[in-house]
Amino acid sequence: MKQTPLRLFLTSLLVQALTVVAAAPVEELRTRATGGAAGAQAGLGLVYLLGRGVAANPGEAVQWLRRAADQGQIQAQYNLGILFAEGDGVAMDPEQAVRWWRRAAEQGADRAQFKLGLAYSSGTGVAQDRTAAVWWWRRAAEQGHAQAQFDLGVMCWEGSGTGQDRSEAVRWYRKAADQGLASAQNNLGLAYANGTGITQDQKEAVHWLRLAAEQGDPQAQGNLAALFSTGAMRDPVEAAKWYRGAAEMGELQAQTILASMYERGDGVPQDRTEAVRWIRRAAEQGDAQSQHNLGFAYASGGGVPRDPAEALRWYRKAADQGYHPAQFNLGLLLADGEAATKDEITGLAWLHLAAASGNAEFIKGRDLLEGRLGPGLATAAQQRSKELLDAITTAPK
């Protein structure tokens, strides 16, 4: 059976459950469960769910978990909520998930309190109520639930569901950060870096951001790199190291900055081929500026073999997103005919769109081509530019 994140989580619960019932054999567990022992019912439910010692039977699992939950067994109530939320072994039913989490939460289960807070925050299975989300997260946070502490901190920071209080937010971030939660360490580091909610302290900022970055948190890696990029903490080599970490995990901004560092030779050896590699990674994520820059690399042969057709392809991707420099360069390529069949009308149409930005160079280029083509073709280009603009503005985002 495939081990989904939910099943891996439930496997850990099964270990706990079987420990509680003295790791009894399945038949002994069944006997005790049939006799009404809630803990055994909860354990047997997980055994059936995961297929440990018996054939997996999600329907049977839910029946045993429900019998335990009806007796007030907290772990069974919480697990039933998970199953209803995920639609595992039972039809997905967010309202039922909330119902079972509430029963466990009212008995003090911090994980259920956290889940109930999530439900209220997102409006899943219950009417959205940020104030209620804060209330439940606070109860879980006060019991030491790290993610609840972090989410409560975010709500205090933003003033959502509670009054804005950034000092209070920092207090909760610290509690979660002290438990090793990377997202909290990142936010605490940013608070120190900016002096928001706490006295500014760049060394403390680096300390907390580094802890999160070393856990592989891409946001923290990018933020730590930014700290090393300027000011008293400037260290280009360290900046490049952490931008690379974030870039390798798909952080778009880190990819574009790392590309620029390779282009300039800042913190890394100058390497246009490596610069283009990172530009491509960002371009493939749909970043218009990177798509344009990749097109320019192909047009100029900088870091890649010169390939006007590839330049045209990447310019078009960025131009279709309304990126004016790409529209200008695309127009020039089409009018020139080097990358494809010469098409001066469409080329001028793209120059019209680029010139609409007000850029003097783009306006000059448009006017020169327009003057060369004459009134008849210029009118056709105006009409074509309207068609292109309509296509851009109506395209799915």
Tab-separated table of C-alpha atoms in Angstrom, residues 25-349:
chain	number	residue	atom	x	y	z
A	25	PRO	CA	-1.673	-9.247	19.172
A	26	VAL	CA	-4.476	-8.280	16.795
A	27	GLU	CA	-6.858	-10.975	18.056
A	28	GLU	CA	-6.336	-9.945	21.651
A	29	LEU	CA	-6.838	-6.341	20.591
A	30	ARG	CA	-10.061	-7.333	18.834
A	31	THR	CA	-11.309	-9.150	21.933
A	32	ARG	CA	-10.721	-6.111	24.108
A	33	ALA	CA	-12.228	-3.815	21.481
A	34	THR	CA	-15.326	-6.000	21.184
A	35	GLY	CA	-15.600	-5.852	24.954
A	36	GLY	CA	-15.853	-2.072	24.748
A	37	ALA	CA	-12.315	-0.924	25.631
A	38	ALA	CA	-12.052	2.445	23.895
A	39	GLY	CA	-8.259	2.404	23.661
A	40	ALA	CA	-8.328	-1.029	22.030
A	41	GLN	CA	-11.041	0.127	19.617
A	42	ALA	CA	-8.903	3.111	18.626
A	43	GLY	CA	-5.867	0.871	18.138
A	44	LEU	CA	-7.828	-1.714	16.151
A	45	GLY	CA	-9.163	1.039	13.911
A	46	LEU	CA	-5.633	2.068	13.031
A	47	VAL	CA	-4.593	-1.563	12.518
A	48	TYR	CA	-7.354	-1.964	9.917
A	49	LEU	CA	-6.613	1.376	8.333
A	50	LEU	CA	-2.950	0.571	7.798
A	51	GLY	CA	-3.264	-3.164	7.239
A	52	ARG	CA	-0.917	-4.184	10.045
A	53	GLY	CA	-1.482	-7.863	10.821
A	54	VAL	CA	-4.784	-7.849	8.931
A	55	ALA	CA	-5.935	-6.998	5.424
A	56	ALA	CA	-6.365	-3.247	5.134
A	57	ASN	CA	-10.037	-2.340	5.439
A	58	PRO	CA	-10.687	1.406	5.685
A	59	GLY	CA	-14.420	0.907	6.229
A	60	GLU	CA	-13.785	-1.418	9.181
A	61	ALA	CA	-11.198	1.034	10.473
A	62	VAL	CA	-13.699	3.871	10.532
A	63	GLN	CA	-16.259	1.731	12.364
A	64	TRP	CA	-13.819	0.929	15.176
A	65	LEU	CA	-12.528	4.477	15.399
A	66	ARG	CA	-16.092	5.764	15.573
A	67	ARG	CA	-16.954	3.348	18.406
A	68	ALA	CA	-13.946	4.601	20.342
A	69	ALA	CA	-14.707	8.213	19.502
A	70	ASP	CA	-18.302	7.842	20.659
A	71	GLN	CA	-16.899	6.821	24.036
A	72	GLY	CA	-14.879	10.017	24.172
A	73	GLN	CA	-11.507	8.526	23.215
A	74	ILE	CA	-9.601	11.651	22.250
A	75	GLN	CA	-7.138	10.113	19.793
A	76	ALA	CA	-9.951	8.347	17.932
A	77	GLN	CA	-11.920	11.585	17.719
A	78	TYR	CA	-8.913	13.391	16.332
A	79	ASN	CA	-8.124	10.609	13.844
A	80	LEU	CA	-11.729	10.447	12.649
A	81	GLY	CA	-11.499	14.155	11.959
A	82	ILE	CA	-8.374	13.544	9.872
A	83	LEU	CA	-10.070	10.761	7.890
A	84	PHE	CA	-13.161	12.860	7.170
A	85	ALA	CA	-10.981	15.801	6.163
A	86	GLU	CA	-8.902	13.680	3.773
A	87	GLY	CA	-11.651	11.349	2.554
A	88	ASP	CA	-9.617	8.287	3.552
A	89	GLY	CA	-11.801	5.274	4.331
A	90	VAL	CA	-14.893	7.452	4.341
A	91	ALA	CA	-16.482	10.054	2.080
A	92	MET	CA	-14.768	13.416	2.460
A	93	ASP	CA	-16.866	15.535	4.806
A	94	PRO	CA	-15.259	18.705	6.217
A	95	GLU	CA	-18.207	19.321	8.533
A	96	GLN	CA	-17.808	15.894	10.112
A	97	ALA	CA	-14.076	16.537	10.428
A	98	VAL	CA	-14.807	19.723	12.355
A	99	ARG	CA	-17.364	17.916	14.513
A	100	TRP	CA	-14.852	15.307	15.661
A	101	TRP	CA	-12.007	17.757	16.084
A	102	ARG	CA	-14.254	19.922	18.220
A	103	ARG	CA	-15.070	17.017	20.513
A	104	ALA	CA	-11.372	16.255	20.962
A	105	ALA	CA	-10.492	19.942	21.260
A	106	GLU	CA	-13.039	20.469	24.011
A	107	GLN	CA	-11.275	17.714	25.943
A	108	GLY	CA	-8.026	19.637	25.619
A	109	ALA	CA	-6.314	17.871	22.695
A	110	ASP	CA	-3.880	20.444	21.363
A	111	ARG	CA	-3.655	18.881	17.894
A	112	ALA	CA	-7.431	18.985	17.564
A	113	GLN	CA	-7.480	22.579	18.793
A	114	PHE	CA	-4.939	23.427	16.124
A	115	LYS	CA	-6.968	21.704	13.396
A	116	LEU	CA	-10.122	23.432	14.549
A	117	GLY	CA	-8.300	26.747	14.330
A	118	LEU	CA	-7.276	25.914	10.762
A	119	ALA	CA	-10.874	25.105	9.870
A	120	TYR	CA	-12.105	28.434	11.241
A	121	SER	CA	-9.265	30.311	9.562
A	122	SER	CA	-9.997	28.895	6.102
A	123	GLY	CA	-13.755	28.436	6.469
A	124	THR	CA	-13.501	24.708	5.729
A	125	GLY	CA	-16.345	22.709	7.242
A	126	VAL	CA	-17.444	25.705	9.285
A	127	ALA	CA	-18.186	29.377	8.666
A	128	GLN	CA	-14.966	31.348	8.430
A	129	ASP	CA	-14.276	33.094	11.720
A	130	ARG	CA	-10.777	34.438	12.283
A	131	THR	CA	-11.587	35.359	15.883
A	132	ALA	CA	-12.555	31.750	16.611
A	133	ALA	CA	-9.398	30.584	14.831
A	134	VAL	CA	-7.308	32.751	17.129
A	135	TRP	CA	-9.183	31.464	20.187
A	136	TRP	CA	-8.497	27.818	19.342
A	137	TRP	CA	-4.920	28.431	18.269
A	138	ARG	CA	-4.272	30.244	21.512
A	139	ARG	CA	-5.512	27.243	23.490
A	140	ALA	CA	-3.238	24.913	21.519
A	141	ALA	CA	-0.341	27.369	21.661
A	142	GLU	CA	-0.587	27.637	25.429
A	143	GLN	CA	-0.122	23.863	25.557
A	144	GLY	CA	3.061	24.170	23.511
A	145	HIS	CA	1.811	23.266	20.032
A	146	ALA	CA	4.520	24.814	17.841
A	147	GLN	CA	2.514	25.300	14.650
A	148	ALA	CA	-0.335	26.867	16.617
A	149	GLN	CA	2.163	29.197	18.271
A	150	PHE	CA	3.427	30.230	14.854
A	151	ASP	CA	-0.029	30.721	13.355
A	152	LEU	CA	-1.132	32.686	16.404
A	153	GLY	CA	1.961	34.833	15.939
A	154	VAL	CA	1.010	35.481	12.314
A	155	MET	CA	-2.498	36.537	13.345
A	156	CYS	CA	-1.104	38.904	15.977
A	157	TRP	CA	1.368	40.275	13.436
A	158	GLU	CA	-1.327	40.935	10.838
A	159	GLY	CA	-4.075	41.942	13.249
A	160	SER	CA	-6.358	39.237	11.878
A	161	GLY	CA	-8.924	37.878	14.322
A	162	THR	CA	-7.267	39.869	17.093
A	163	GLY	CA	-5.757	43.284	17.631
A	164	GLN	CA	-2.473	43.868	15.843
A	165	ASP	CA	0.357	43.422	18.326
A	166	ARG	CA	3.732	42.723	16.798
A	167	SER	CA	5.486	42.390	20.127
A	168	GLU	CA	3.001	39.656	21.005
A	169	ALA	CA	3.572	38.097	17.595
A	170	VAL	CA	7.308	38.005	18.239
A	171	ARG	CA	6.671	36.362	21.615
A	172	TRP	CA	4.791	33.519	19.943
A	173	TYR	CA	7.281	33.256	17.099
A	174	ARG	CA	10.014	32.802	19.681
A	175	LYS	CA	8.146	30.017	21.466
A	176	ALA	CA	7.701	28.126	18.204
A	177	ALA	CA	11.244	28.940	17.074
A	178	ASP	CA	12.625	27.552	20.321
A	179	GLN	CA	10.930	24.267	19.395
A	180	GLY	CA	12.739	24.256	16.061
A	181	LEU	CA	9.911	25.322	13.742
A	182	ALA	CA	11.690	26.751	10.698
A	183	SER	CA	8.900	29.107	9.633
A	184	ALA	CA	8.883	30.668	13.104
A	185	GLN	CA	12.667	30.968	13.119
A	186	ASN	CA	12.435	32.730	9.765
A	187	ASN	CA	9.816	35.206	10.958
A	188	LEU	CA	11.673	35.848	14.204
A	189	GLY	CA	14.831	36.492	12.205
A	190	LEU	CA	12.997	38.971	9.983
A	191	ALA	CA	11.594	40.749	13.040
A	192	TYR	CA	15.122	41.180	14.387
A	193	ALA	CA	16.412	42.271	10.966
A	194	ASN	CA	13.768	44.973	10.582
A	195	GLY	CA	13.418	45.925	14.237
A	196	THR	CA	9.677	45.294	14.135
A	197	GLY	CA	8.096	44.139	17.379
A	198	ILE	CA	11.550	43.906	18.938
A	199	THR	CA	14.794	45.884	19.070
A	200	GLN	CA	16.717	45.563	15.818
A	201	ASP	CA	19.657	43.190	16.099
A	202	GLN	CA	21.351	41.965	12.927
A	203	LYS	CA	23.349	39.268	14.713
A	204	GLU	CA	20.187	37.808	16.224
A	205	ALA	CA	18.566	38.042	12.807
A	206	VAL	CA	21.390	36.017	11.275
A	207	HIS	CA	21.225	33.505	14.134
A	208	TRP	CA	17.545	32.729	13.671
A	209	LEU	CA	17.542	32.883	9.893
A	210	ARG	CA	20.523	30.538	9.786
A	211	LEU	CA	18.740	28.003	12.017
A	212	ALA	CA	15.785	27.983	9.631
A	213	ALA	CA	17.987	28.020	6.532
A	214	GLU	CA	19.957	25.028	7.771
A	215	GLN	CA	16.669	23.127	7.976
A	216	GLY	CA	16.207	23.775	4.264
A	217	ASP	CA	13.588	26.516	4.537
A	218	PRO	CA	13.879	28.335	1.169
A	219	GLN	CA	12.378	31.598	2.429
A	220	ALA	CA	14.880	31.725	5.272
A	221	GLN	CA	17.705	30.915	2.881
A	222	GLY	CA	16.668	33.803	0.652
A	223	ASN	CA	16.258	36.165	3.604
A	224	LEU	CA	19.628	35.172	5.052
A	225	ALA	CA	21.224	35.720	1.652
A	226	ALA	CA	19.633	39.173	1.468
A	227	LEU	CA	21.144	40.077	4.856
A	228	PHE	CA	24.563	39.044	3.574
A	229	SER	CA	24.077	41.102	0.405
A	230	THR	CA	24.169	44.607	1.876
A	231	GLY	CA	25.206	46.709	4.831
A	232	ALA	CA	27.428	45.769	7.727
A	233	MET	CA	26.744	42.045	7.272
A	234	ARG	CA	27.704	42.061	3.580
A	235	ASP	CA	29.439	38.838	2.564
A	236	PRO	CA	28.902	38.048	-1.135
A	237	VAL	CA	30.207	34.493	-0.823
A	238	GLU	CA	27.751	33.690	1.986
A	239	ALA	CA	24.986	35.458	0.081
A	240	ALA	CA	25.634	33.353	-3.019
A	241	LYS	CA	25.710	30.173	-0.930
A	242	TRP	CA	22.271	30.797	0.540
A	243	TYR	CA	20.737	32.158	-2.650
A	244	ARG	CA	21.846	28.914	-4.293
A	245	GLY	CA	20.131	26.883	-1.583
A	246	ALA	CA	16.871	28.774	-2.078
A	247	ALA	CA	17.229	28.727	-5.864
A	248	GLU	CA	17.683	24.966	-5.924
A	249	MET	CA	14.403	24.639	-4.026
A	250	GLY	CA	12.614	26.675	-6.678
A	251	GLU	CA	12.557	30.142	-5.104
A	252	LEU	CA	12.083	32.402	-8.101
A	253	GLN	CA	13.642	35.559	-6.684
A	254	ALA	CA	16.692	33.622	-5.514
A	255	GLN	CA	17.119	32.175	-9.004
A	256	THR	CA	17.064	35.610	-10.621
A	257	ILE	CA	19.459	37.108	-8.068
A	258	LEU	CA	21.855	34.167	-8.336
A	259	ALA	CA	21.836	34.549	-12.117
A	260	SER	CA	22.744	38.212	-11.712
A	261	MET	CA	25.576	37.321	-9.319
A	262	TYR	CA	27.054	34.920	-11.873
A	263	GLU	CA	26.671	37.556	-14.567
A	264	ARG	CA	28.632	40.088	-12.481
A	265	GLY	CA	30.987	37.684	-10.736
A	266	ASP	CA	29.732	38.831	-7.334
A	267	GLY	CA	30.435	36.222	-4.637
A	268	VAL	CA	30.978	33.591	-7.320
A	269	PRO	CA	33.305	33.337	-10.327
A	270	GLN	CA	31.862	35.188	-13.311
A	271	ASP	CA	30.171	32.560	-15.458
A	272	ARG	CA	27.633	33.532	-18.102
A	273	THR	CA	26.758	29.905	-18.814
A	274	GLU	CA	25.818	29.387	-15.166
A	275	ALA	CA	23.964	32.699	-15.207
A	276	VAL	CA	21.873	31.509	-18.145
A	277	ARG	CA	21.172	28.207	-16.374
A	278	TRP	CA	19.539	30.054	-13.499
A	279	ILE	CA	17.777	32.506	-15.805
A	280	ARG	CA	16.283	29.482	-17.562
A	281	ARG	CA	15.079	28.002	-14.263
A	282	ALA	CA	13.268	31.250	-13.464
A	283	ALA	CA	11.965	31.607	-17.024
A	284	GLU	CA	10.507	28.110	-16.892
A	285	GLN	CA	8.534	29.202	-13.834
A	286	GLY	CA	6.915	31.899	-15.966
A	287	ASP	CA	8.873	34.947	-14.813
A	288	ALA	CA	8.522	37.454	-17.658
A	289	GLN	CA	11.762	39.333	-17.023
A	290	SER	CA	13.721	36.073	-16.951
A	291	GLN	CA	12.014	34.919	-20.138
A	292	HIS	CA	13.096	38.166	-21.774
A	293	ASN	CA	16.637	37.816	-20.435
A	294	LEU	CA	16.847	34.260	-21.722
A	295	GLY	CA	15.664	35.481	-25.106
A	296	PHE	CA	18.344	38.169	-25.039
A	297	ALA	CA	20.992	35.555	-24.211
A	298	TYR	CA	19.966	33.555	-27.285
A	299	ALA	CA	19.839	36.686	-29.422
A	300	SER	CA	23.322	37.800	-28.391
A	301	GLY	CA	24.965	34.424	-27.848
A	302	GLY	CA	25.794	35.266	-24.260
A	303	GLY	CA	26.225	32.080	-22.229
A	304	VAL	CA	24.503	29.956	-24.897
A	305	PRO	CA	25.064	29.452	-28.633
A	306	ARG	CA	23.371	32.220	-30.587
A	307	ASP	CA	19.919	31.081	-31.723
A	308	PRO	CA	17.528	33.778	-33.030
A	309	ALA	CA	14.627	31.319	-33.226
A	310	GLU	CA	14.987	30.476	-29.519
A	311	ALA	CA	15.321	34.177	-28.775
A	312	LEU	CA	12.039	34.759	-30.603
A	313	ARG	CA	10.326	31.977	-28.642
A	314	TRP	CA	11.338	33.338	-25.235
A	315	TYR	CA	10.682	36.957	-26.171
A	316	ARG	CA	7.178	35.924	-27.210
A	317	LYS	CA	6.495	34.249	-23.868
A	318	ALA	CA	7.452	37.421	-22.006
A	319	ALA	CA	5.729	39.701	-24.525
A	320	ASP	CA	2.478	37.792	-24.072
A	321	GLN	CA	2.680	38.682	-20.382
A	322	GLY	CA	2.884	42.380	-21.253
A	323	TYR	CA	6.611	42.770	-20.581
A	324	HIS	CA	7.522	45.821	-22.674
A	325	PRO	CA	11.262	45.168	-23.285
A	326	ALA	CA	10.353	41.743	-24.672
A	327	GLN	CA	7.655	43.269	-26.875
A	328	PHE	CA	10.230	45.699	-28.263
A	329	ASN	CA	12.886	43.067	-28.981
A	330	LEU	CA	10.290	40.680	-30.391
A	331	GLY	CA	9.091	43.410	-32.719
A	332	LEU	CA	12.616	44.084	-33.951
A	333	LEU	CA	13.260	40.375	-34.588
A	334	LEU	CA	10.031	39.976	-36.553
A	335	ALA	CA	10.651	43.109	-38.589
A	336	ASP	CA	14.223	42.023	-39.270
A	337	GLY	CA	13.211	38.511	-40.340
A	338	GLU	CA	16.324	36.854	-38.930
A	339	ALA	CA	14.516	34.455	-36.607
A	340	ALA	CA	11.448	33.722	-38.720
A	341	THR	CA	9.673	34.850	-41.853
A	342	LYS	CA	9.950	38.614	-42.060
A	343	ASP	CA	6.756	40.243	-40.772
A	344	GLU	CA	7.113	43.994	-40.526
A	345	ILE	CA	3.448	44.613	-39.768
A	346	THR	CA	3.405	42.312	-36.727
A	347	GLY	CA	6.839	43.591	-35.767
A	348	LEU	CA	5.581	47.176	-35.757
A	349	ALA	CA	2.477	46.054	-33.854
